[in-house]
Coordinates of C-alpha atoms and ligand atoms in Angstrom, one line a residue:
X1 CA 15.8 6.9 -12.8
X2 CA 13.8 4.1 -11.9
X3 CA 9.5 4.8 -12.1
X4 CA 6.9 4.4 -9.4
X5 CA 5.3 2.0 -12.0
X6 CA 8.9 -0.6 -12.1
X7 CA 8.8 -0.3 -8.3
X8 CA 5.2 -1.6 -8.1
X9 CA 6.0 -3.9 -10.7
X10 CA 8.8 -5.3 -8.3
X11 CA 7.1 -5.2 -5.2
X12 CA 4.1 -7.0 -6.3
X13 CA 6.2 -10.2 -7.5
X14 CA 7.7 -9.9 -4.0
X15 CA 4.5 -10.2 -2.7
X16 CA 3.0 -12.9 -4.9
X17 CA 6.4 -14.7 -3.9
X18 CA 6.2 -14.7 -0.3
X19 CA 3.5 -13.1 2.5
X20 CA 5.4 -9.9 3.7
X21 CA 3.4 -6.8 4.6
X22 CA 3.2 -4.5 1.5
X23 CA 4.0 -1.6 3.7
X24 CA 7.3 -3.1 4.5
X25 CA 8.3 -3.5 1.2
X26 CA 7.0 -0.2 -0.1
X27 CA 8.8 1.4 2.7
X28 CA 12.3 -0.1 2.1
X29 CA 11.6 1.0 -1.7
X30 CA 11.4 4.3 -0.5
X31 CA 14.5 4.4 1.5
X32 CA 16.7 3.0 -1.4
X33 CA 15.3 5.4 -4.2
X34 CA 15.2 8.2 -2.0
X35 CA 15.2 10.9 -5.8
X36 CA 11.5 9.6 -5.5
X37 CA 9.4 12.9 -5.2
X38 CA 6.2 13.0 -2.8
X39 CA 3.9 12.5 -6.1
X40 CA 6.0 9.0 -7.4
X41 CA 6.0 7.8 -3.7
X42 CA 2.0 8.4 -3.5
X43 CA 1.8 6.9 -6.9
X44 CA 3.7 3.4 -5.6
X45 CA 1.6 3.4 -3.0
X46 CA -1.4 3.5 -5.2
X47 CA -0.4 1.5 -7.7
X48 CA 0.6 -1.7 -5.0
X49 CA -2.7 -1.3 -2.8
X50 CA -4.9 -0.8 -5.8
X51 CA -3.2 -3.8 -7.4
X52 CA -4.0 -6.2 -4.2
X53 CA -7.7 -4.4 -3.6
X54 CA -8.6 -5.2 -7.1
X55 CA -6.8 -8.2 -8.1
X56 CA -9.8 -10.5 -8.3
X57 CA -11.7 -8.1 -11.1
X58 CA -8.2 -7.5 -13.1
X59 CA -7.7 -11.1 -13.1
X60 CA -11.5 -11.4 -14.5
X61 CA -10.5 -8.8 -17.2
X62 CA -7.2 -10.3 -17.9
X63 CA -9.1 -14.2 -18.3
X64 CA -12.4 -12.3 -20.4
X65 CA -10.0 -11.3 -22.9
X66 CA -6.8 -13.6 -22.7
X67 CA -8.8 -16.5 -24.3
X68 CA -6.5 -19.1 -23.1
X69 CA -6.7 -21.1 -19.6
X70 CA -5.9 -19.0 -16.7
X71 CA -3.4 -21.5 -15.3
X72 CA -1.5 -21.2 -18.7
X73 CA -0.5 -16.9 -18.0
X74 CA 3.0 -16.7 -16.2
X75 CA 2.6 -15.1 -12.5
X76 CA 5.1 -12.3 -13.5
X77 CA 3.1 -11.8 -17.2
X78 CA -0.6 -11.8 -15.1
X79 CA 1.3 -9.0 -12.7
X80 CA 2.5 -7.1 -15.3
X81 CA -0.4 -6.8 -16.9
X82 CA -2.9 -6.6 -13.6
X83 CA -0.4 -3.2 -12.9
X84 CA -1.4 -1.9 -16.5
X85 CA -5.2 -2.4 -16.1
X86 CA -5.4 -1.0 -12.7
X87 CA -4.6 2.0 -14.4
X88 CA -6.5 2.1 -17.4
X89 CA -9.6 1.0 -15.7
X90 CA -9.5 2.2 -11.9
X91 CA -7.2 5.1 -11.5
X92 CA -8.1 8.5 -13.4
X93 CA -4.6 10.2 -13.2
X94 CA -2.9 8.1 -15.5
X95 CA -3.9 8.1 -19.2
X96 CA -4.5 5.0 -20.5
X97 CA -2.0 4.9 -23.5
X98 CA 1.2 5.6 -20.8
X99 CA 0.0 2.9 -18.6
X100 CA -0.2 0.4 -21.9
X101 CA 3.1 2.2 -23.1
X102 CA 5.0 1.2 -20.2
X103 CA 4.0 -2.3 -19.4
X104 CA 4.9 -3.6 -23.0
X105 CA 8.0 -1.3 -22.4
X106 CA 8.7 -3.5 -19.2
X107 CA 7.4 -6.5 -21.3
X108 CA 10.2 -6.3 -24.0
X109 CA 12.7 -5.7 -21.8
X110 CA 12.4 -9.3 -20.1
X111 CA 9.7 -11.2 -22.2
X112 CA 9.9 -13.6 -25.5
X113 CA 8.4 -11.7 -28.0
X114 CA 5.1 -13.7 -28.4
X115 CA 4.7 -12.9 -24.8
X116 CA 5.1 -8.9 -25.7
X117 CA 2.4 -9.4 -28.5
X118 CA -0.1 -11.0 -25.8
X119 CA 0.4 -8.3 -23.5
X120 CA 0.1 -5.6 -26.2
X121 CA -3.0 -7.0 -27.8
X122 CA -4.7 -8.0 -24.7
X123 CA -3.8 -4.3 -23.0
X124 CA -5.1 -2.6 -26.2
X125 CA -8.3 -4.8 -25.8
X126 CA -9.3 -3.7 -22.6
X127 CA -8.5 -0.1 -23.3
X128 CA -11.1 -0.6 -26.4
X129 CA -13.4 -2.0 -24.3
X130 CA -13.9 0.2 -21.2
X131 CA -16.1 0.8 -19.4
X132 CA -18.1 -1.7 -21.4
X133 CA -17.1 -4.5 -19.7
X134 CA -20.2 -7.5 -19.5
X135 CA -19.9 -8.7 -16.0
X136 CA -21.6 -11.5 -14.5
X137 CA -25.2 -11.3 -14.0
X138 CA -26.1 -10.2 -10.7
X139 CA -29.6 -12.3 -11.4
X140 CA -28.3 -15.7 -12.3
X141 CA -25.1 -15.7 -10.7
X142 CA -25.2 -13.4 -7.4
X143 CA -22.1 -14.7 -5.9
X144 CA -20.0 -14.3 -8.8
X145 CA -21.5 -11.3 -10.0
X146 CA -20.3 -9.7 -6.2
X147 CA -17.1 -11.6 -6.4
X148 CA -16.0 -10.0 -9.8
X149 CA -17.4 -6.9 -9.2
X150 CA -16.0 -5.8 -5.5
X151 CA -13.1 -8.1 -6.1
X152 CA -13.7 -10.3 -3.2
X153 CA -12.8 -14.3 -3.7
X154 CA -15.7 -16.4 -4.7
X155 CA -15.9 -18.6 -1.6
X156 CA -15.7 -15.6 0.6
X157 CA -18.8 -13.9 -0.9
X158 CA -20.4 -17.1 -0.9
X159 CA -19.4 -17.6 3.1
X160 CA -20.9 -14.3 4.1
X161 CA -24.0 -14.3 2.1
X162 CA -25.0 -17.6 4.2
X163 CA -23.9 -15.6 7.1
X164 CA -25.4 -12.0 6.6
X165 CA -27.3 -11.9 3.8
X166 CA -26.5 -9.9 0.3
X167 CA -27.3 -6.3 2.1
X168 CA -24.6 -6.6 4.6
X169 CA -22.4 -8.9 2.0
X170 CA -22.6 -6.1 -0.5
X171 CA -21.6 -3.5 2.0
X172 CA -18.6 -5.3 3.7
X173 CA -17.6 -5.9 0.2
X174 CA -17.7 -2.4 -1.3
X175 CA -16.2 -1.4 2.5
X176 CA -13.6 -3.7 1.5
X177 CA -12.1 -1.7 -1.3
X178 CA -12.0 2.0 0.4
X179 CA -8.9 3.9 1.7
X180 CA -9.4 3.3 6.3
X181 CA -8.3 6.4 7.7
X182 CA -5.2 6.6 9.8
X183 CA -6.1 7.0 13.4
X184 CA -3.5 7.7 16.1
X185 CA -3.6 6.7 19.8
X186 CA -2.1 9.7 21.8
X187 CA 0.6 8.2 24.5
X188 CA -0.9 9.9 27.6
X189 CA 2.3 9.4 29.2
X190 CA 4.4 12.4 27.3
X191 CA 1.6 14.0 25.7
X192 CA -2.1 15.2 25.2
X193 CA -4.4 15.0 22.2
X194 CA -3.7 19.4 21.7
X195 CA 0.3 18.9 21.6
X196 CA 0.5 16.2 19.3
X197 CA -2.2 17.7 16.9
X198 CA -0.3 21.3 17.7
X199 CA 3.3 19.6 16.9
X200 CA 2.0 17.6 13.8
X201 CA 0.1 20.9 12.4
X202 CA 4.0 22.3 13.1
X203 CA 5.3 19.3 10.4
X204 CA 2.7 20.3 7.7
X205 CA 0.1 17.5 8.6
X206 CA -3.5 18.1 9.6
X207 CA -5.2 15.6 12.1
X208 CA -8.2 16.1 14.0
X209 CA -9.6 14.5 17.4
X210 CA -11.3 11.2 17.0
X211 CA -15.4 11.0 16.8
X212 CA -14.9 7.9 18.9
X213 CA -12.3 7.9 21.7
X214 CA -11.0 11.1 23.7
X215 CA -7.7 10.1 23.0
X216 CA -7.3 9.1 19.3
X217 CA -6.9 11.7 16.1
X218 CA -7.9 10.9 12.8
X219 CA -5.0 12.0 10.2
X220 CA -6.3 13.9 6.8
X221 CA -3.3 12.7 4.9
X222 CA -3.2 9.2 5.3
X223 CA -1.2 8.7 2.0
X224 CA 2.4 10.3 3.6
X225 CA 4.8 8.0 6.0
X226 CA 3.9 9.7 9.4
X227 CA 6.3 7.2 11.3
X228 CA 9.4 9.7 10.1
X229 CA 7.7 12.6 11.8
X230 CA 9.6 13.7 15.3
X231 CA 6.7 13.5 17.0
X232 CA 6.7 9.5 16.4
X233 CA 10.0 9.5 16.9
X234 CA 9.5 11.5 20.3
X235 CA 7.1 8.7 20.7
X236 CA 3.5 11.1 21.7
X237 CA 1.6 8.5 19.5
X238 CA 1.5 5.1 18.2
X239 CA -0.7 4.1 14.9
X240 CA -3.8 2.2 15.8
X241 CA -7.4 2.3 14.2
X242 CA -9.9 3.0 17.3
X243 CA -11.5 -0.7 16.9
X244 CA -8.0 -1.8 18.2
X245 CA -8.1 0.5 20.7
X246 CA -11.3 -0.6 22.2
X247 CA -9.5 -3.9 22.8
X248 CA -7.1 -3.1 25.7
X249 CA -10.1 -0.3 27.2
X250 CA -12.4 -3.5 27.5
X251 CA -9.4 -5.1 29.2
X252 CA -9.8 -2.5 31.8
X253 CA -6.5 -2.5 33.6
X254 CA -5.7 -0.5 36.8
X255 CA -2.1 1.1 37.9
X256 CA -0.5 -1.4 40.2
X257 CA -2.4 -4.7 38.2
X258 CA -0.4 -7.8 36.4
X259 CA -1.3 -8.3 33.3
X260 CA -0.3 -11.1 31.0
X261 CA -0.9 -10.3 27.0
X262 CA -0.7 -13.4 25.8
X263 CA 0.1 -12.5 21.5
X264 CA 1.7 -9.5 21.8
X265 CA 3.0 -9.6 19.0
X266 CA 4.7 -6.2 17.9
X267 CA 3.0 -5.1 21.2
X268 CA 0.0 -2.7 19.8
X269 CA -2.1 -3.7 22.9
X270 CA 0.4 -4.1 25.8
X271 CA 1.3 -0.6 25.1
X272 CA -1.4 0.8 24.8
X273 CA -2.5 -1.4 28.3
X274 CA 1.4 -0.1 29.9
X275 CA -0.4 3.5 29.1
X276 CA -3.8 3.1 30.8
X277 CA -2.0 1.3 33.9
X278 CA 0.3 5.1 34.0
X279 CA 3.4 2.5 33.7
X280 CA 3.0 1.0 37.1
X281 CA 2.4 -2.5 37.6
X282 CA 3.7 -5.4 35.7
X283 CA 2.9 -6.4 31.7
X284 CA 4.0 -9.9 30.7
X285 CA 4.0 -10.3 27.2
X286 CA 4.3 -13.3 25.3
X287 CA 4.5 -14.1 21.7
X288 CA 6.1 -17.3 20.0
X289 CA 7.7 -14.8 17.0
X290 CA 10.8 -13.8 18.9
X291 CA 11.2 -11.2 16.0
X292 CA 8.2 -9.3 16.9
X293 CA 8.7 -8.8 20.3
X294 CA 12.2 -7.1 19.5
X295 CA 9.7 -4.4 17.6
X296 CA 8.0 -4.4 20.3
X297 CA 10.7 -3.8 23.1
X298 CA 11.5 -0.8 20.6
X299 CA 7.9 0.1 20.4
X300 CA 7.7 0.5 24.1
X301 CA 10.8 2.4 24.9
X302 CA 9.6 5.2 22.4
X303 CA 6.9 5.5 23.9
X304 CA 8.8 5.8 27.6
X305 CA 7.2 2.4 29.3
X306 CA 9.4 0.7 31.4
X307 CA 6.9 -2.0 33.3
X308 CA 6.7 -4.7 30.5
X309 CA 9.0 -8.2 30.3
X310 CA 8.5 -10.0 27.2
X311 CA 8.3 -14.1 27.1
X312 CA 9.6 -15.5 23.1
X313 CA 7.1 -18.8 23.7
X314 CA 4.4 -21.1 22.4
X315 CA 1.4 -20.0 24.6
X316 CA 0.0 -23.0 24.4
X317 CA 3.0 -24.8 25.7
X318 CA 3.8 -22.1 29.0
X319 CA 2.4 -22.6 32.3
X320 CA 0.9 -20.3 35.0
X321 CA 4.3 -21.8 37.3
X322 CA 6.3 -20.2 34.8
X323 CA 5.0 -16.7 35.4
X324 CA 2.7 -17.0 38.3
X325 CA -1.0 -15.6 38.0
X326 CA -2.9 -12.3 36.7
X327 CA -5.1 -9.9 37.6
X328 CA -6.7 -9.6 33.8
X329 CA -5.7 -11.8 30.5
X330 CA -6.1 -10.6 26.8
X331 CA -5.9 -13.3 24.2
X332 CA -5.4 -11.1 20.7
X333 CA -5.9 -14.2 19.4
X334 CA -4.4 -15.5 15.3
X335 CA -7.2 -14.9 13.4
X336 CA -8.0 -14.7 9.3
X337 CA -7.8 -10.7 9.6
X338 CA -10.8 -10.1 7.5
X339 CA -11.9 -7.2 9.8
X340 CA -9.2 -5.5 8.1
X341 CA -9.2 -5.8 4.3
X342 CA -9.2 -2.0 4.1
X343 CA -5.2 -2.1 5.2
X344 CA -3.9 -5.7 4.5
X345 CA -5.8 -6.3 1.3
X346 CA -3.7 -8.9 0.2
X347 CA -4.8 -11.3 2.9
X348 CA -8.1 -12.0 0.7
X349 CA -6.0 -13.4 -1.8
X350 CA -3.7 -15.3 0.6
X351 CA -6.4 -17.1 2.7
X352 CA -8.2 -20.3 2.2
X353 CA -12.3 -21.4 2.5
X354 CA -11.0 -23.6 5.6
X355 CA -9.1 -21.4 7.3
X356 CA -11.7 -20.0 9.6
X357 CA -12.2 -23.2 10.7
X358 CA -8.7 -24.2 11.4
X359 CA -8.5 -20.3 12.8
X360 CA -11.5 -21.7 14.9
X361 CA -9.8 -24.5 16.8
X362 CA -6.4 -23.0 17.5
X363 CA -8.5 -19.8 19.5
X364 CA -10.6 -22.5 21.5
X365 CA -7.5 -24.1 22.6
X366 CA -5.4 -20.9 23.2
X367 CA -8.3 -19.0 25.2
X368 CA -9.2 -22.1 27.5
X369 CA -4.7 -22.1 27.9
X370 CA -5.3 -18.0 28.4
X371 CA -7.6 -18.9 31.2
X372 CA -5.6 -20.9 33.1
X373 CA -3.2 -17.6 33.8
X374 CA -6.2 -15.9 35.6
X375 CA -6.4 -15.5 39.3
X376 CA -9.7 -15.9 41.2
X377 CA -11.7 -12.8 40.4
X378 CA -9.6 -11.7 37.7
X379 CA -10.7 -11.0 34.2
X380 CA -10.1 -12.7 30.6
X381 CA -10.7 -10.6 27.3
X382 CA -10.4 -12.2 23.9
X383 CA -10.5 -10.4 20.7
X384 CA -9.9 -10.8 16.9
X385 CA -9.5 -8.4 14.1
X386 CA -11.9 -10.6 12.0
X387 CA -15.7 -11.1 11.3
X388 CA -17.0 -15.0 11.0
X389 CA -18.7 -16.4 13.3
X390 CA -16.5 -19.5 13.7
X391 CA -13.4 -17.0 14.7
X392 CA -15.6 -15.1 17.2
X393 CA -19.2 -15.7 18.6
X394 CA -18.3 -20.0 18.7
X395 CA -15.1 -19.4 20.2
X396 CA -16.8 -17.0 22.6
X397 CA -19.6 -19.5 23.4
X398 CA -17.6 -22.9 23.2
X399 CA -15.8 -21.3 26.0
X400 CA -18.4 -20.0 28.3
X401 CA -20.3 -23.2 27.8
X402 CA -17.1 -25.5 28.4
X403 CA -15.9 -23.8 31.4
X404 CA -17.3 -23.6 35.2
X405 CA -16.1 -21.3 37.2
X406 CA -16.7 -18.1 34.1
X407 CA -19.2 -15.7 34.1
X408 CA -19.2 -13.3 31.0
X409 CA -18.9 -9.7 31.2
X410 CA -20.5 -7.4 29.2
X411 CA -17.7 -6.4 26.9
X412 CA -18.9 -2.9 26.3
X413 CA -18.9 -1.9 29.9
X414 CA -15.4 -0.5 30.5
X415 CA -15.8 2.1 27.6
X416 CA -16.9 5.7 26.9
X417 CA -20.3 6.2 26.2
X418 CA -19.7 7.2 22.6
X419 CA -18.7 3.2 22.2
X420 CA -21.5 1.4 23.5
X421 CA -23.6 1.0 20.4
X422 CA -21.0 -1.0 19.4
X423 CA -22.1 -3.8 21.6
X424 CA -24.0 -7.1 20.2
X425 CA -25.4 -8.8 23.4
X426 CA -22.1 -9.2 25.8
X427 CA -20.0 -8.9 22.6
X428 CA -18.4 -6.1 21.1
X429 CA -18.4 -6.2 17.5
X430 CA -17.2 -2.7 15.1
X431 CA -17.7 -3.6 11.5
X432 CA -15.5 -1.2 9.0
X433 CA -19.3 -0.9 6.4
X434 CA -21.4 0.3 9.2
X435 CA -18.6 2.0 11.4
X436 CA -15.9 2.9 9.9
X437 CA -13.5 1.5 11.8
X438 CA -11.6 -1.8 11.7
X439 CA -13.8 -5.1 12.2
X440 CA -13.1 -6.2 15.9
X441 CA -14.6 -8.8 18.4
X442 CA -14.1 -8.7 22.0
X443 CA -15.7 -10.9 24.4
X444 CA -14.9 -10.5 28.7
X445 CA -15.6 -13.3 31.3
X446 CA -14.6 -13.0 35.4
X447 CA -13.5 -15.4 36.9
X448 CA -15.6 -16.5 40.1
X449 CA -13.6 -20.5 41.2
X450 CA -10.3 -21.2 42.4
X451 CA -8.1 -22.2 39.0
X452 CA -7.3 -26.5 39.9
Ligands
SAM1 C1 -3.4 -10.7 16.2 S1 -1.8 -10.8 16.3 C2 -1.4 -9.9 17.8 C3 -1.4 -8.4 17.6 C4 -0.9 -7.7 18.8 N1 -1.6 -8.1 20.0 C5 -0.9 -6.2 18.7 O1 -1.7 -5.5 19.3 O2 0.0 -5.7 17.9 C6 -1.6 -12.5 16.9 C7 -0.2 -12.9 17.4 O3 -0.2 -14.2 17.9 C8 1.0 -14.8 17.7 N2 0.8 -16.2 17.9 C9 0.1 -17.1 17.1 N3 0.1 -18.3 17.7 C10 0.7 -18.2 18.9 C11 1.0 -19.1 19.9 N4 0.7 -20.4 19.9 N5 1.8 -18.7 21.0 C12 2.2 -17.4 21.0 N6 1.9 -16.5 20.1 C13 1.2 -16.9 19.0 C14 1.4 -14.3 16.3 O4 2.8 -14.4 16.2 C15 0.9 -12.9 16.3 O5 1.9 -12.0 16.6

């Protein structure tokens, strides 16, 4: 009987192979070693996410003591032994001499034998060690210090101390490594906030109603698969945290409207738009991952919406003759996804110092495309699920500064009251440190000329 620990093992060199989301893959793992009780499938799930959350303090552990170069430990050795120290140093449920135990199990059963006598002595090590670890000095070396210590990439640190400052650096950071709670948007258009609590309570899980938004609940056991519950399948909710939520209510749309959502991508936002429009009017929605929108056709029909036609296309390369004008835009643009570390911790790993910037230019040139789709007094809303400047505020301003014929909106002004301290000037801005949701930015302009 294969352990949760092998299946981690496995997934993680997946992962460090090729960027696929680790709930995918955990998922599938599940479904093929279905003898996995509810305590071994938690465990996996631990064991993967805590891996990816703290990769960048294990690997500090595993260089401290390794005393060779970095670049000379074998990806599948470094996993192997990133698994092991999770647990000895992070996770309380596992004693430390199983965790050790296993990984020079795994070791010998598909290592050279100097490589099991690294792992063994540098595993014992640490397990010596603990908790005593010497970290870097939070004095003399502040970014490296945060960097080791919240695992969080050097260059990141360093980008959002010049940014924010170490308070609100330190708090994204620790945010950074927490469990975000699963939130559920309630499909008003086959049922209400009290059945689908009623009917989960009936299938042994406990959810309450949001803080936020009248029609979100907040599940209190996040760790357990709720998409194989009946009342997904019956489709009365779809998964998405209340900063996403905000997006599509700061789009605004009415019954009757056309909208065009222009990365739809598995189609989050156009049904949660489809819902607020009471499935009358007209969603086009476009995305250039053809695969994504077949999710998304699926997405939709659970969920009973029948008013959406999806477009498998380069945004930047369709016109506004191939699908005529709208009556309100969203651009959910690319972005680095740092507003949502809590979920997709991986990504922190997987990104690069530039990439904001190259995020950057690709969202100035796809919301000034977005705009063109726009009729005369119609709306445009852009938003990203990540937190520099260079993703958000500068594309935001390039635009309105660029572009006659704009006014901005005030982004907070199509939500419930309980939102609008979310607003930063016309922006909206959620922040998963200060409110414990995702990390979104939305910006709204109307649009007061004819379109040349
Ligand atoms: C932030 S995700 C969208 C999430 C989606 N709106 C939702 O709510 O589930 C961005 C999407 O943009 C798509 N994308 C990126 N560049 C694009 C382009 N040039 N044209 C069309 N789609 C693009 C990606 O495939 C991805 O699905």
């Amino acid at each position: 009987m294969i352990t949760a620990r092998t299946l981690a093992y496995q997934i993680l060199l997946q992962l460090d192979r090729a960027p696929v989301h680790p709930d995918r893959l955990i998922r599938t793992a599940i479904d093929r070693h279905a003898g996995l009780d509810p305590r071994d499938r938690a465990l996996l799930t631990e064991l993967v996410y805590g891996v990816l959350r703290w990769q960048g303090r294990l690997d500090w552990y595993i260089d401290t003591l390794a005393g060779m170069k970095p670049s000379k430990i074998d990806a599948a050795v470094r996993i192997l032994l990133r698994l092991a120290l999770y647990q000895v140093t992070l996770l309380d449920r596992v004693p430390a001499h199983a965790a050790v135990n296993e990984a020079v199990k795994s070791a010998k059963a598909a290592l050279p034998r100097h490589v099991v006598g690294f792992v063994n002595a540098l595993l014992r090590e640490a397990v010596r060690r603990h908790p005593d670890w010497d970290f870097p000095s939070a004095r003399e070396n502040p970014v490296c210090h945060l960097a080791v210590t919240t695992s969080h990439p050097e260059w990141l640190v360093r980008h959002l101390l010049a940014e924010w400052g170490p308070e609100e650096t330190r708090a994204f950071c620790h945010a950074g490594n927490t469990v975000a709670p699963l939130v559920l948007r309630v499909n008003p258009l086959k049922a209400s906030v009290e059945k689908v609590l009623a009917r989960l309570h009936s299938e042994g899980i406990e959810a309450r109603p949001s803080p936020l938004l009248e029609n979100a609940v907040r599940v209190r056991s996040p760790r357990m698969d709720i998409t194989q519950t009946e009342t997904h399948k019956l489709g009365w909710f779809q998964i998405q945290d209340e900063a996403s939520q905000l997006v599509s209510l700061a789009v605004g749309p009415k019954p009757g409207e056309r909208i065009l959502d222009l990365c739809a991508g598995f189609g989050g936002k156009t049904a949660h738009l489809a819902a607020l429009m009471e499935n009358r009017g007209e969603i086009v929605s476009v995305d250039q991952a053809a695969w994504k929108l077949e999710d998304l056709r699926r997405n939709i029909e659970r969920q009973g919406i029948a008013i959406v036609r999806t477009i498998a296309a380069d945004a930047l390369g369709l016109s506004p003759s191939d699908t005529g004008l709208f009556d309100r835009v969203l651009l959910d643009a690319p972005c680095t996804g740092f507003g949502v570390l809590r979920r997709n911790p991986d990504i922190k790993w997987r990104r690069h110092p530039k990439d904001p910037h190259r995020f950057s230019r690709t969202q100035k040139a796809l919301l000034r495309q977005a705009a063109r789709f726009v009729k005369r007094g119609g709306t445009l809303t852009y938003a990203t699920c990540t937190v520099f400047a260079a993703e958000n505020e500068d594309v935001a301003e390039d635009f309105t500064a660029s572009q006659t014929g704009w006014i901005p909106e005030p982004a907070a002004a199509k939500l419930p009251e309980t939102c609008r301290n979310l607003a930063e000037g016309p922006y909206l801005k959620t922040l998963p440190h200060r409110h414990d949701v995702d990390g979104f930015f939305i910006a709204c302009w109307r649009n007061i000329e004819d379109i040349p």
